[in-house]
Amino acid sequence: MQITPRDIWNISPHLVVAALGLIILLIDAIWPRISKRQLANLALLGLIGAGALQARFWPRGQVTPVLGGMIVPDGYTAFFNLVLLVGAGISLLLSTDYLEWDGSAHGEYHALVLFTAFGGMVMAAAGHLIVVFLGLEILSISLYILAGYQRERRESQEAALKYFLLGAFASAFFLYGMALVYGYAGSLDLHAIARAAGAGQGAAANQLLLTGIGLLLVGFGFKVAVVPFHIWTPDVYEGAPTSATAFMSVVAKAAGFAAFVRVFALAFPGADLRHQVGAVVASIAMLTMVVGNTAAVLQTNIKRLLAYSSIAHAGYILVGVVAVLRNPAAPAEGVSAVLFYTLAYTFMNLGAFAVVLALRRRGEELLNIEEYAGLGFRYPWLGALMALFMLSLAGMPPTAGFFAKLYLIRAALSPLVGMWWLVITLALTSVVSFYYYIRVVTVMYMRPAVEGEQAPQASAGPHLGTGLALAALGTILLGLIPAGILQAAQQIAEGLVELGGMALR
Amino acid sequence: MVDVHYTPIIPLLPLVSFALFVLGASVRSWLGKGARLSDQVAYVSVALMGVSWLLALAVAFDVLVLRSGQPYYYAYPWLSVGSVLIRFGFMVDPMSAVMLIVVATVAFGVQWYSLGYIAGDEKQPRFFAYLSLFSSAMLALVVANTLLELFFAWEIMGLASYLLIGFWYEKPAAMRAAKKAFVVTRVGDTFFFIGMLWLVLQTGTTDFANLVLGTAHGGALSATGENAVITGGPYLKALMGTTTLGWIALLIYGGAVGKSAQFPLHVWLPDAMEGPTPVSALIHAATMVAAGVYLVARMYPIFDLAAPLTVLGITFRPLGLVALVGLGTALMAAYIAFSQSDIKRILAYSTISQLGFMFIGLGCGGTVVGENGVRTFLAIGFSAAMFHLMTHAFFKGLLFLGSGSVIHGTGTQDIWKMGGLWRHMRWTAITFLIGYAALAGVAPLAGFWSKDQILEAAWEYNRLIFWGALLGAGMTAFYMTRLWTVAFTGQWSGGEAAATGHQAVGGHGQHDHGHGGHGLPHESPRSMLIPLVALAGLAAVAGFVGLPKANRFGEMVKYVPPPGWLEPAGAVEEHALHLPTPLRMAQAPGGTVPDSPAVPHSSPAEGDSPRPYGAQQLAPEPLQGGALSFPTEEGLPAVGGEAHAGAAHTPAGHHEVDMGLVWRIGLLSTLAALLGILLGASGYRGRRFNFRAPGALTPMESAVYALSLNKFYLDEIYWAILVTPLFWVTRTARAVDQAIIDGLVNGAGLVTRGISVLSRLVDIWVVDGLVNFSGWICGRLGQGLRRLQTGQVQNYVLVVFIGVLLVIAALVPSR
């Protein structure tokens, strides 16, 4: 295989992010006394640069795979890469102030964020299961370290270890699934698998292939935290440093779904097969929505609440995946719904975490929801923004979350999908979700504020303020004028579907 | 000249005052605690609302009079859902114009009133901000041009309502009520949301220009001179007479059930009375709760053109269900109102009951299919409902503001602790009396005319519903007389101080406003009385726009089915052929809407123009069945599509208002009202009825009484069948999540064995490896990580592993 300059150009955003991570590590090693804020700024600059390079592929990108089919620099890649870059960028903005306050600002944090983003971008662009795995591991290992980043905190160490153990377990399944798929198809290239699975009449009854698909499902399911592979999520979210939780809650999910949808949309074209896999995914989706939303109701810790909420959202997105799998006439609808949802989720979830990161009480983080009493009046902006993010997560118009859900339900409502109960579950569990999201708003606006020493303090530096503003802007704009992004998402989704069709010919 | 083009500004102005408050609050937080937002915010808010009110009147005048009902429509591209382009914009047809008048008037009156009511409260600016947010959303809802935009406004309105109910959050009850209102209405909204999506999938549009006016696109509306009737035909052609449309209609109706507090989602409204009284007047009497009625009226073509649905062997048309639920709600709520002692709760149940009346009106309109598939159109119900919505907004707003004045003056909400207010609060009493009489249906006040129209609609549709509604009218007169007699006549019973033996009953003595001990009741300040007087005037005369002989209202606000629809069922297919194909609004990204094939400009009812009154008989042959027969099927009121024989037997030549019928119904309803009033007055004069005294009732009677007092135990039932299980599921989910786990610890060996049965290969490969691996890890963990050594991680791993097995088992066919 020959690497041409064009290939390099096509993967330039990936390269910039990876190289920047290395450079930051180097700088931090050579000048250990450099201000970490400067490192963060440098990282941000790099992310913006990578974003600019990536924007050249927006929205249609380029369909021909590069590097021997390993990487596909298409519009789909561009979309997810931009989501990941935005997610990583806002996360960096949110982390800077928090880490300084915490006294744990080290250079490697920023490098790790970049490596994670890089891993995610590799996953999004992968046209080959080996590359998916590579990206998955780069992403995961960086996240394990980030989870345990607060070395002095026992919870942080514990979170890292749990995440690592279970993650390794899931990776093993994923790898095994790859092996079985290879056994069936004789290749790990997505198109080659598609040809094999599409040509073989008995694909839908082939135990080797089905077991392989099942294990891949487990691997992705673990990364995006769906029931029952979500079991690590609350503990890890609670234990990890809050800034890292914010980061992993969006980036791991976006990257996981990016690879998940591409692999499942492209590699297994047979209608029977998709129908069958779709049914299993639908069951998982239902279970995830029910468990995530109901378990969130009783949470008292905001990080755990957001953890269960993130599980619930993974369940919603899975509904979109079901629509991709079970609607052969218009899989693009499902894909575009997933794309839009991921972006919307990135903004609103990071926003919610930004508010959490901004709040303190007597030198401690403010994590107990009850302690948010009266916040809406004490800090009108923070309160209003938190209310905005909560309502958006709940799916209220006119916010991003509303349109995100609207498109998901619309994709799943198609008679071809034929899964009324899934839509009904989504609707009913959303009602349940209102209960716990609105509780946060109720506490903020309908409980008298605590005064004096016990009163919560907000400390939002320029970085956090910017991140918060960006998240809020995204949440509002996607709710008011979603047209541009939606059209792009639609085009991109059609591009991906075409790609799948081309591969079969 | 202010004309319809000012429409967008109407909802914008209150939004500006909300934004000013938010900005002001943040400025204050920057300046520190010292700076205080003074009352100016309130005046700004009232002033902006006043301008908005004037604009609303001007726009309504323009549409109703100058343009003689020709709708105003303006929109520009907003976003696309799939291939459907949705445009953002504004539509004012006569119905919206009427709603504009109602909403803006009541909102302005309430804001003015609140100046006095909430004066001195440190949260005053916030109160006005919330009120403004609400008014803005409600006005936007009324002028929305698409269902999606309406839904946006609908939700923001719900949010504002939530904030206002919980305004006095120092009371835990207020906080609970706010949350309850929000979540309960969300249940309905979810149905609405899905119904809306389904509608989009089916018709390719949410635009009222298409769905409601039946025109191809709104832009040319004014140019072509489409007339104002609501029809929607062309765009619904493909769906006409299908059950799909019926299900969509029911889902959308779900939203109305939540918002308009219909059974079984009405439980939030009485609790919402924990909010400040002006809020109750504005939101929970006059405007927001009526939004559900407005929604059904807006979507009337969907409801009307649907085929009857069959569920569990019972066939009903969607509108029939609307009427039946409305009747049930009206009677149930009126019955509950008999025994309540909190003045606001009585009015709240009265509101629920009256909303039920409006739904009866809507449900008794539209098309009914008789035997032989003959379709008969009942014209009156639709406009009767909207008429009642308008008059109700005025007199119920008045009653609530009056009750606020009473609470302000007496310091209690318990009617048994009032008494003799006629003497002490003369202005409040006079205006309250007008509102009471209007609600009770005393001619010639507003409520009389609108209620009679609803009764007429019911008469034409189904006699059982008519008699039920008549009973409801009598009950209304009774409970309102009870309220009036106990609170306003007789002697002052001393307010809160005289709390003797009444605590047992509903009255949570904590009153609205928080001023302390009261002596004699006193009249309220003038700023509160002026809106009362104004609304009293409206409550007295608003009915004259809809007189039977000269029904200006009904001529303007009406619904006419699309051409061809009234042919016998089955014939509609051919007849509809000349209509344009319903339309995906084909669109290229960013493109404009191409004109769809021209809509035939024949006014839908050309030549045979429908009268606002009376059943329009287009059927080739007279209907079967006598006018007085009670078409029932196994005891069920025949809302079914089959048995509408008795629905509308109309003598030939019945295109004029049947004055005989009007007189008969007027007489009957007056009789019912009089009966209720007499019964109430004689029963409660000198407080003779006192069912709460021990031994006053036989066990049987007290069971009947308890049913009313305890609101049919619905809260308790919901708690038992919904909330408790939800919490059970929740706990279980959490338990499963956090500690499946303990059980698994003990049974680890067992599970291992079980797994080995399931899959020997994986067993050896994974579990052994896992155990060894865990052991290795555990060995390395220091004392600090003791928690891990309890084995939680192993158990998490086990959960994941079981999940893996389940996934594989589900995917791989067993052979």
Tab-separated table of C-alpha atoms in Angstrom, chain A residues 154 157-158 161-162 165-166 169 173 176 205 207 210-211 213-215 217-218 228-232 234-235 276-277 280 284 291 294-295 297-299 304 308 377-378 380-381 391 396-398 402-403 405-407 409-410 413-414 420 423 427 431-432 434-435 438-439 441-442 445-448 451 479-483 486-487 490, chain B residues 22-23 25-26 29-30 33 78-83 126 130 148 151-152 155-156 159 162-163 166 169 175 178-179 182-183 186-187 190 193-194 196-198 201 587 589-590 726-727 729-731 733-734 736-738 741 761 766 770 773 777 781 784-785 787-788 792-793 796-797 799-801 803-804 807-808 810-813 815:
chain	number	residue	atom	x	y	z
A	154	ARG	CA	-10.006	7.311	46.126
A	157	GLN	CA	-8.916	5.692	41.372
A	158	GLU	CA	-11.760	3.325	41.894
A	161	LEU	CA	-10.060	0.744	37.785
A	162	LYS	CA	-13.667	-0.234	37.326
A	165	LEU	CA	-11.599	-3.730	34.080
A	166	LEU	CA	-14.981	-3.650	32.482
A	169	PHE	CA	-13.704	-7.122	29.273
A	173	PHE	CA	-15.730	-9.326	23.373
A	176	TYR	CA	-13.749	-11.865	19.573
A	205	ALA	CA	-29.076	-17.908	9.815
A	207	GLN	CA	-24.409	-18.694	13.661
A	210	LEU	CA	-24.629	-13.705	14.139
A	211	THR	CA	-22.496	-14.433	17.151
A	213	ILE	CA	-22.441	-9.361	15.239
A	214	GLY	CA	-23.763	-9.913	18.739
A	215	LEU	CA	-20.318	-9.501	20.223
A	217	LEU	CA	-22.965	-5.079	19.541
A	218	VAL	CA	-21.745	-5.749	23.060
A	228	PRO	CA	-27.072	-4.115	30.454
A	229	PHE	CA	-23.617	-2.928	29.472
A	230	HIS	CA	-24.127	0.358	31.256
A	231	ILE	CA	-23.377	-1.061	34.665
A	232	TRP	CA	-20.125	0.841	34.997
A	234	PRO	CA	-22.965	5.624	37.339
A	235	ASP	CA	-19.941	4.656	39.385
A	276	GLN	CA	-33.152	-9.663	13.005
A	277	VAL	CA	-30.364	-7.502	14.380
A	280	VAL	CA	-32.350	-7.209	19.235
A	284	ILE	CA	-31.854	-3.217	24.115
A	291	VAL	CA	-33.815	1.477	33.158
A	294	THR	CA	-36.522	5.141	35.973
A	295	ALA	CA	-33.249	4.754	37.805
A	297	VAL	CA	-35.723	9.387	39.225
A	298	LEU	CA	-34.332	8.638	42.649
A	299	GLN	CA	-30.835	10.005	42.230
A	304	ARG	CA	-25.267	10.185	38.977
A	308	TYR	CA	-28.464	7.712	34.206
A	377	PHE	CA	-32.239	33.640	41.929
A	378	ARG	CA	-28.788	33.715	43.406
A	380	PRO	CA	-29.798	34.130	37.430
A	381	TRP	CA	-27.668	33.265	34.435
A	391	LEU	CA	-35.443	21.233	29.557
A	396	MET	CA	-38.896	20.708	25.447
A	397	PRO	CA	-39.232	23.099	22.559
A	398	PRO	CA	-37.694	25.425	21.529
A	402	PHE	CA	-36.869	18.850	21.051
A	403	PHE	CA	-35.862	18.595	17.422
A	405	LYS	CA	-36.307	13.747	19.606
A	406	LEU	CA	-38.667	14.837	16.876
A	407	TYR	CA	-36.375	13.482	14.189
A	409	ILE	CA	-39.383	9.563	16.526
A	410	ARG	CA	-40.104	10.511	12.973
A	413	LEU	CA	-42.485	6.039	13.163
A	414	SER	CA	-42.105	4.922	9.585
A	420	TRP	CA	-44.850	1.136	17.549
A	423	VAL	CA	-41.890	4.786	19.920
A	427	ALA	CA	-42.623	8.749	24.555
A	431	VAL	CA	-42.541	11.726	30.358
A	432	VAL	CA	-40.773	10.013	33.229
A	434	PHE	CA	-39.508	15.192	32.766
A	435	TYR	CA	-40.017	14.246	36.337
A	438	ILE	CA	-37.869	19.341	36.197
A	439	ARG	CA	-36.927	18.440	39.752
A	441	VAL	CA	-35.419	23.235	37.953
A	442	THR	CA	-37.868	23.059	40.826
A	445	TYR	CA	-36.448	28.067	41.372
A	446	MET	CA	-38.793	26.922	44.066
A	447	ARG	CA	-36.687	26.434	47.118
A	448	PRO	CA	-35.490	29.340	49.181
A	451	GLU	CA	-27.523	32.162	52.701
A	479	GLY	CA	-33.741	24.560	18.714
A	480	LEU	CA	-34.616	27.704	16.814
A	481	ILE	CA	-32.960	27.328	13.447
A	482	PRO	CA	-32.074	23.686	13.000
A	483	ALA	CA	-32.613	23.816	9.252
A	486	LEU	CA	-30.608	19.135	9.455
A	487	GLN	CA	-30.108	19.472	5.762
A	490	GLN	CA	-29.633	14.491	5.634
B	22	VAL	CA	-34.039	38.635	32.960
B	23	LEU	CA	-31.551	41.291	31.982
B	25	ALA	CA	-32.023	40.401	37.279
B	26	SER	CA	-28.570	39.754	35.963
B	29	SER	CA	-26.672	40.217	40.473
B	30	TRP	CA	-23.648	42.055	39.090
B	33	LYS	CA	-27.422	42.774	46.786
B	78	TRP	CA	-38.018	27.766	8.700
B	79	LEU	CA	-36.892	24.165	8.558
B	80	SER	CA	-37.609	20.909	6.887
B	81	VAL	CA	-38.629	17.617	8.388
B	82	GLY	CA	-37.677	15.076	5.796
B	83	SER	CA	-39.260	16.308	2.625
B	126	ARG	CA	-40.514	38.112	38.961
B	130	TYR	CA	-43.596	35.135	34.471
B	148	LEU	CA	-45.381	22.847	15.232
B	151	PHE	CA	-46.756	23.187	19.969
B	152	PHE	CA	-43.768	25.385	20.782
B	155	GLU	CA	-44.919	24.013	25.793
B	156	ILE	CA	-43.525	27.400	26.762
B	159	LEU	CA	-43.455	26.095	31.534
B	162	TYR	CA	-45.463	25.768	36.087
B	163	LEU	CA	-43.412	28.723	37.289
B	166	GLY	CA	-45.104	27.399	42.122
B	169	TYR	CA	-42.856	28.101	46.732
B	175	MET	CA	-44.274	23.433	44.746
B	178	ALA	CA	-46.470	23.051	40.100
B	179	LYS	CA	-44.640	19.832	39.488
B	182	PHE	CA	-46.210	20.076	34.633
B	183	VAL	CA	-45.851	16.328	34.616
B	186	ARG	CA	-46.831	16.404	29.804
B	187	VAL	CA	-48.618	13.098	29.559
B	190	THR	CA	-46.674	13.458	24.563
B	193	PHE	CA	-46.471	15.322	19.925
B	194	ILE	CA	-46.807	11.860	18.457
B	196	MET	CA	-48.463	15.775	15.254
B	197	LEU	CA	-45.604	13.705	13.888
B	198	TRP	CA	-47.969	11.146	12.527
B	201	LEU	CA	-45.904	11.759	8.008
B	587	GLN	CA	-38.643	21.279	-1.643
B	589	PRO	CA	-32.733	22.585	0.183
B	590	GLY	CA	-33.412	26.185	0.875
B	726	LEU	CA	-43.386	3.871	39.072
B	727	PHE	CA	-41.468	4.248	42.255
B	729	VAL	CA	-39.952	0.167	39.139
B	730	THR	CA	-37.558	2.941	39.919
B	731	ARG	CA	-36.346	1.362	43.088
B	733	ALA	CA	-34.176	-0.501	38.509
B	734	ARG	CA	-31.807	1.119	40.897
B	736	VAL	CA	-30.854	-4.078	39.912
B	737	ASP	CA	-28.362	-1.531	38.890
B	738	GLN	CA	-26.452	-1.093	42.036
B	741	ILE	CA	-25.256	-8.125	42.764
B	761	LEU	CA	-16.817	-23.161	25.724
B	766	VAL	CA	-13.984	-16.367	30.100
B	770	LEU	CA	-12.002	-13.685	34.695
B	773	PHE	CA	-7.709	-12.008	36.345
B	777	ILE	CA	-5.988	-7.456	40.181
B	781	LEU	CA	-4.883	-3.468	45.205
B	784	GLY	CA	-7.028	1.890	50.151
B	785	LEU	CA	-9.164	0.081	47.647
B	787	ARG	CA	-14.291	-1.438	48.477
B	788	LEU	CA	-13.276	-3.153	45.330
B	792	GLN	CA	-18.425	-5.404	43.093
B	793	VAL	CA	-16.476	-5.314	39.907
B	796	TYR	CA	-20.580	-5.905	37.314
B	797	VAL	CA	-18.639	-8.146	35.025
B	799	VAL	CA	-24.004	-8.559	34.713
B	800	VAL	CA	-22.252	-7.636	31.505
B	801	PHE	CA	-21.597	-11.268	30.828
B	803	GLY	CA	-26.086	-9.463	28.952
B	804	VAL	CA	-23.710	-10.897	26.390
B	807	VAL	CA	-27.765	-10.862	23.200
B	808	ILE	CA	-26.240	-13.935	21.627
B	810	ALA	CA	-31.563	-13.511	21.057
B	811	LEU	CA	-29.604	-13.191	17.847
B	812	VAL	CA	-28.505	-16.668	17.074
B	813	PRO	CA	-31.264	-19.047	16.097
B	815	ARG	CA	-30.984	-25.343	16.265
